[in-house]
């Protein structure tokens, strides 16, 4: 019962570096998403996907890239890290009805990123 | 744009008291509303999911109600325990989930 697994749990980057946050789920969920959580800002949607090969932007997509080649995996790429991207990142998944996320959302444990 | 508000931002109660957490949302055209618990440094754990056609959901000591017409949901936690201390978040799903900022609960032994 792994659920939603995120790696790494902690990461420190220098400004301008790139990296990929990994997310995998074993519940055969079509819907997967990435959020960032910042003090005073709550959880904000970065990108989401309703199935393999389908991705779309959320509320704060700039500086991030995603792809969905399999049902299980949904990596988040930081193209050129900036201090403003220091945050806690959460991956979440759920089942869908049609192309709409209507199910219970399950979260990973989070990836804590610091950009110096 | 959906706006979700949770009041109060923080709550401290003695053990055994019932907890009432409020969530309001601006757009009533939602598919469902979900309540989560978050412990410090941890991810979000789903507590209850209420579909738009439902008025309430119950799980153990937890009961959540939904009034779409007034844009409100309430989470009740009966007979609170110190282990209930956490941040509770609600999220309204109108295709994309919008989260409230959460209510941080402290239950004093």
Tab-separated table of C-alpha atoms in Angstrom:
chain	number	residue	atom	x	y	z
A	1	UNK	CA	0.000	0.000	0.000
A	2	UNK	CA	2.503	2.634	-1.110
A	3	UNK	CA	-0.135	5.166	-2.249
A	4	UNK	CA	1.550	8.342	-3.546
A	5	UNK	CA	5.342	8.371	-3.302
A	6	UNK	CA	7.427	11.498	-3.724
A	7	UNK	CA	11.195	11.766	-4.047
A	8	UNK	CA	13.346	13.414	-2.883
A	9	UNK	CA	11.966	14.462	0.503
A	10	UNK	CA	14.501	17.276	0.854
A	11	UNK	CA	16.559	19.153	-1.728
A	12	UNK	CA	18.767	22.231	-1.733
A	13	UNK	CA	19.486	23.912	-5.061
A	14	UNK	CA	21.425	26.925	-6.201
A	15	UNK	CA	19.736	29.576	-8.292
A	16	UNK	CA	19.685	28.555	-11.937
A	17	UNK	CA	19.994	24.829	-11.359
A	18	UNK	CA	17.382	22.458	-12.696
A	19	UNK	CA	15.912	19.397	-11.082
A	20	UNK	CA	13.020	16.967	-11.236
A	21	UNK	CA	10.686	16.067	-8.397
A	22	UNK	CA	9.394	12.563	-8.831
A	23	UNK	CA	5.864	11.380	-8.077
A	24	UNK	CA	4.500	7.870	-8.457
A	25	UNK	CA	1.176	6.328	-7.472
A	26	UNK	CA	0.099	2.703	-7.440
A	27	UNK	CA	-3.682	3.197	-7.244
A	28	UNK	CA	-4.292	3.368	-11.002
A	29	UNK	CA	-5.565	6.934	-10.652
A	30	UNK	CA	-6.059	8.890	-13.844
A	31	UNK	CA	-5.850	12.286	-12.150
A	32	UNK	CA	-2.521	13.520	-10.792
A	33	UNK	CA	-1.513	16.981	-9.706
A	34	UNK	CA	1.237	19.072	-8.174
A	35	UNK	CA	0.728	21.708	-5.487
A	36	UNK	CA	3.040	24.020	-3.654
A	37	UNK	CA	2.394	25.059	-0.066
A	38	UNK	CA	3.742	28.337	1.258
A	39	UNK	CA	3.098	30.042	4.606
A	40	UNK	CA	0.199	32.443	4.300
A	41	UNK	CA	-0.564	31.339	0.722
A	42	UNK	CA	-2.082	27.931	1.324
A	43	UNK	CA	-1.967	25.209	-1.305
A	44	UNK	CA	-1.753	26.332	-4.911
A	45	UNK	CA	-2.128	24.127	-7.972
A	46	UNK	CA	0.887	24.112	-10.302
A	47	UNK	CA	0.010	21.555	-13.008
A	48	UNK	CA	-2.351	18.643	-13.309
A	49	UNK	CA	-3.081	15.691	-15.571
A	50	UNK	CA	-6.260	13.718	-16.240
A	51	UNK	CA	-4.470	10.838	-17.947
A	52	UNK	CA	-1.346	9.729	-19.765
A	53	UNK	CA	-0.381	12.236	-22.427
A	54	UNK	CA	-2.697	14.950	-21.055
A	55	UNK	CA	-1.473	17.820	-18.890
A	56	UNK	CA	-2.749	21.292	-18.110
A	57	UNK	CA	-1.715	24.350	-16.168
A	58	UNK	CA	-2.942	25.243	-12.733
A	59	UNK	CA	-2.808	28.505	-10.843
A	60	UNK	CA	0.988	28.967	-10.680
A	61	UNK	CA	2.623	27.103	-13.619
A	62	UNK	CA	5.446	29.493	-14.490
A	63	UNK	CA	8.915	28.016	-14.028
A	64	UNK	CA	7.633	24.441	-13.924
A	65	UNK	CA	7.219	21.757	-16.549
A	66	UNK	CA	5.394	18.422	-16.429
A	67	UNK	CA	4.803	15.402	-18.606
A	68	UNK	CA	2.700	12.251	-18.168
A	69	UNK	CA	3.976	9.312	-20.162
A	70	UNK	CA	2.464	6.646	-17.888
A	71	UNK	CA	-0.535	6.433	-15.565
A	72	UNK	CA	1.751	5.873	-12.588
A	73	UNK	CA	4.266	8.726	-12.885
A	74	UNK	CA	3.957	12.500	-12.958
A	75	UNK	CA	7.323	14.261	-12.590
A	76	UNK	CA	7.635	17.994	-11.971
A	77	UNK	CA	10.612	19.757	-13.525
A	78	UNK	CA	12.081	23.023	-12.343
A	79	UNK	CA	13.759	24.494	-15.384
A	80	UNK	CA	15.937	27.181	-13.753
A	81	UNK	CA	15.425	27.333	-10.010
A	82	UNK	CA	14.762	30.682	-8.341
A	83	UNK	CA	14.581	31.558	-4.614
A	84	UNK	CA	10.838	32.192	-5.105
A	85	UNK	CA	10.467	28.466	-5.757
A	86	UNK	CA	11.536	27.622	-2.206
A	87	UNK	CA	8.504	25.752	-0.962
A	88	UNK	CA	7.006	22.431	0.005
A	89	UNK	CA	5.739	20.533	-3.012
A	90	UNK	CA	2.950	17.979	-2.840
A	91	UNK	CA	1.836	15.479	-5.417
A	92	UNK	CA	-1.742	14.209	-5.248
A	93	UNK	CA	-3.866	11.740	-7.190
A	94	UNK	CA	-7.451	10.591	-7.462
A	95	UNK	CA	-9.787	8.716	-9.755
A	96	UNK	CA	-11.844	10.587	-12.329
A	97	UNK	CA	-15.303	10.511	-13.810
A	98	UNK	CA	-14.776	11.257	-17.451
A	99	UNK	CA	-12.041	13.905	-17.443
A	100	UNK	CA	-13.082	15.410	-14.134
A	101	UNK	CA	-11.382	14.770	-10.850
A	102	UNK	CA	-14.292	13.678	-8.676
A	103	UNK	CA	-12.675	11.283	-6.287
A	104	UNK	CA	-10.958	11.437	-2.965
A	105	UNK	CA	-7.602	13.135	-3.318
A	106	UNK	CA	-4.593	11.300	-1.909
A	107	UNK	CA	-1.391	13.198	-1.143
A	108	UNK	CA	2.249	12.265	-0.945
A	109	UNK	CA	4.398	13.220	2.038
A	110	UNK	CA	5.883	16.244	0.301
A	111	UNK	CA	9.224	17.393	-1.068
A	112	UNK	CA	10.873	20.290	0.725
A	113	UNK	CA	12.881	22.429	-1.674
A	114	UNK	CA	15.228	25.270	-0.775
A	115	UNK	CA	16.704	27.444	-3.514
A	116	UNK	CA	19.694	29.530	-2.449
B	1	UNK	CA	-12.533	32.138	-9.249
B	2	UNK	CA	-13.437	29.921	-6.301
B	3	UNK	CA	-12.466	31.402	-2.941
B	4	UNK	CA	-12.401	29.153	0.118
B	5	UNK	CA	-12.291	30.611	3.620
B	6	UNK	CA	-11.774	28.850	6.922
B	7	UNK	CA	-12.608	30.557	10.182
B	8	UNK	CA	-11.162	30.597	12.780
B	9	UNK	CA	-7.514	30.345	11.759
B	10	UNK	CA	-6.651	28.784	15.112
B	11	UNK	CA	-8.578	27.118	17.906
B	12	UNK	CA	-7.564	25.848	21.337
B	13	UNK	CA	-9.909	23.664	23.379
B	14	UNK	CA	-9.678	21.425	26.448
B	15	UNK	CA	-9.773	17.694	25.940
B	16	UNK	CA	-13.281	16.304	25.651
B	17	UNK	CA	-14.820	19.384	24.111
B	18	UNK	CA	-16.521	19.106	20.724
B	19	UNK	CA	-14.823	20.884	17.828
B	20	UNK	CA	-16.650	22.851	15.135
B	21	UNK	CA	-14.613	23.903	12.105
B	22	UNK	CA	-16.089	26.100	9.410
B	23	UNK	CA	-15.440	26.282	5.681
B	24	UNK	CA	-17.106	28.647	3.223
B	25	UNK	CA	-16.803	28.777	-0.559
B	26	UNK	CA	-17.962	31.350	-3.085
B	27	UNK	CA	-19.067	29.223	-6.048
B	28	UNK	CA	-21.712	26.631	-5.215
B	29	UNK	CA	-21.233	24.712	-8.495
B	30	UNK	CA	-18.936	22.125	-6.953
B	31	UNK	CA	-18.565	18.387	-7.562
B	32	UNK	CA	-17.573	17.688	-3.988
B	33	UNK	CA	-15.885	19.076	-0.900
B	34	UNK	CA	-13.112	17.330	0.971
B	35	UNK	CA	-11.714	17.738	4.472
B	36	UNK	CA	-8.062	17.007	5.221
B	37	UNK	CA	-5.828	16.822	8.229
B	38	UNK	CA	-2.192	17.939	8.136
B	39	UNK	CA	0.308	17.274	10.884
B	40	UNK	CA	3.438	19.466	11.091
B	41	UNK	CA	5.956	18.556	8.409
B	42	UNK	CA	3.645	15.967	6.892
B	43	UNK	CA	1.395	15.577	3.900
B	44	UNK	CA	-2.379	15.917	3.853
B	45	UNK	CA	-4.533	13.021	4.990
B	46	UNK	CA	-8.063	12.785	3.649
B	47	UNK	CA	-10.716	12.722	6.376
B	48	UNK	CA	-14.053	12.983	4.605
B	49	UNK	CA	-15.285	13.520	1.056
B	50	UNK	CA	-18.800	14.879	0.553
B	51	UNK	CA	-20.255	14.649	-2.932
B	52	UNK	CA	-22.409	17.546	-4.133
B	53	UNK	CA	-25.553	15.408	-3.853
B	54	UNK	CA	-24.893	14.599	-0.195
B	55	UNK	CA	-25.708	16.655	2.891
B	56	UNK	CA	-23.279	14.974	5.280
B	57	UNK	CA	-20.693	12.272	5.787
B	58	UNK	CA	-19.627	10.542	8.991
B	59	UNK	CA	-16.552	8.619	10.002
B	60	UNK	CA	-16.159	7.682	13.638
B	61	UNK	CA	-16.031	10.861	15.720
B	62	UNK	CA	-16.004	13.018	12.591
B	63	UNK	CA	-19.058	14.409	10.865
B	64	UNK	CA	-19.022	16.837	7.962
B	65	UNK	CA	-22.032	18.674	6.581
B	66	UNK	CA	-22.434	20.432	3.256
B	67	UNK	CA	-24.870	23.206	2.343
B	68	UNK	CA	-24.166	24.079	-1.273
B	69	UNK	CA	-26.811	26.781	-1.504
B	70	UNK	CA	-25.179	28.800	1.257
B	71	UNK	CA	-21.630	27.830	0.291
B	72	UNK	CA	-20.783	26.272	3.634
B	73	UNK	CA	-19.382	23.084	5.102
B	74	UNK	CA	-18.800	22.278	8.746
B	75	UNK	CA	-16.567	19.630	10.262
B	76	UNK	CA	-17.578	18.391	13.700
B	77	UNK	CA	-15.159	16.410	15.843
B	78	UNK	CA	-16.794	14.880	18.892
B	79	UNK	CA	-15.061	14.472	22.251
B	80	UNK	CA	-11.729	15.929	21.133
B	81	UNK	CA	-8.451	14.298	22.159
B	82	UNK	CA	-4.873	15.648	22.226
B	83	UNK	CA	-4.173	13.466	19.182
B	84	UNK	CA	-6.659	15.590	17.224
B	85	UNK	CA	-4.219	18.510	17.380
B	86	UNK	CA	-3.373	19.342	13.764
B	87	UNK	CA	-4.270	21.708	10.948
B	88	UNK	CA	-7.549	20.965	9.209
B	89	UNK	CA	-8.078	22.074	5.623
B	90	UNK	CA	-11.107	22.007	3.388
B	91	UNK	CA	-11.047	21.978	-0.403
B	92	UNK	CA	-13.899	22.761	-2.785
B	93	UNK	CA	-13.788	20.925	-6.104
B	94	UNK	CA	-15.285	22.736	-9.069
B	95	UNK	CA	-13.040	20.809	-11.498
B	96	UNK	CA	-9.959	22.247	-9.860
B	97	UNK	CA	-9.615	22.015	-6.107
B	98	UNK	CA	-9.394	25.254	-4.182
B	99	UNK	CA	-8.075	24.999	-0.649
B	100	UNK	CA	-8.753	27.060	2.408
B	101	UNK	CA	-5.831	28.255	4.519
B	102	UNK	CA	-6.761	25.845	7.304
B	103	UNK	CA	-7.702	25.911	10.970
B	104	UNK	CA	-4.954	24.947	13.402
B	105	UNK	CA	-6.425	23.035	16.319
B	106	UNK	CA	-4.792	22.508	19.702
B	107	UNK	CA	-6.463	20.145	22.143
B	108	UNK	CA	-5.153	20.677	25.692
B	109	UNK	CA	-4.848	17.638	27.947
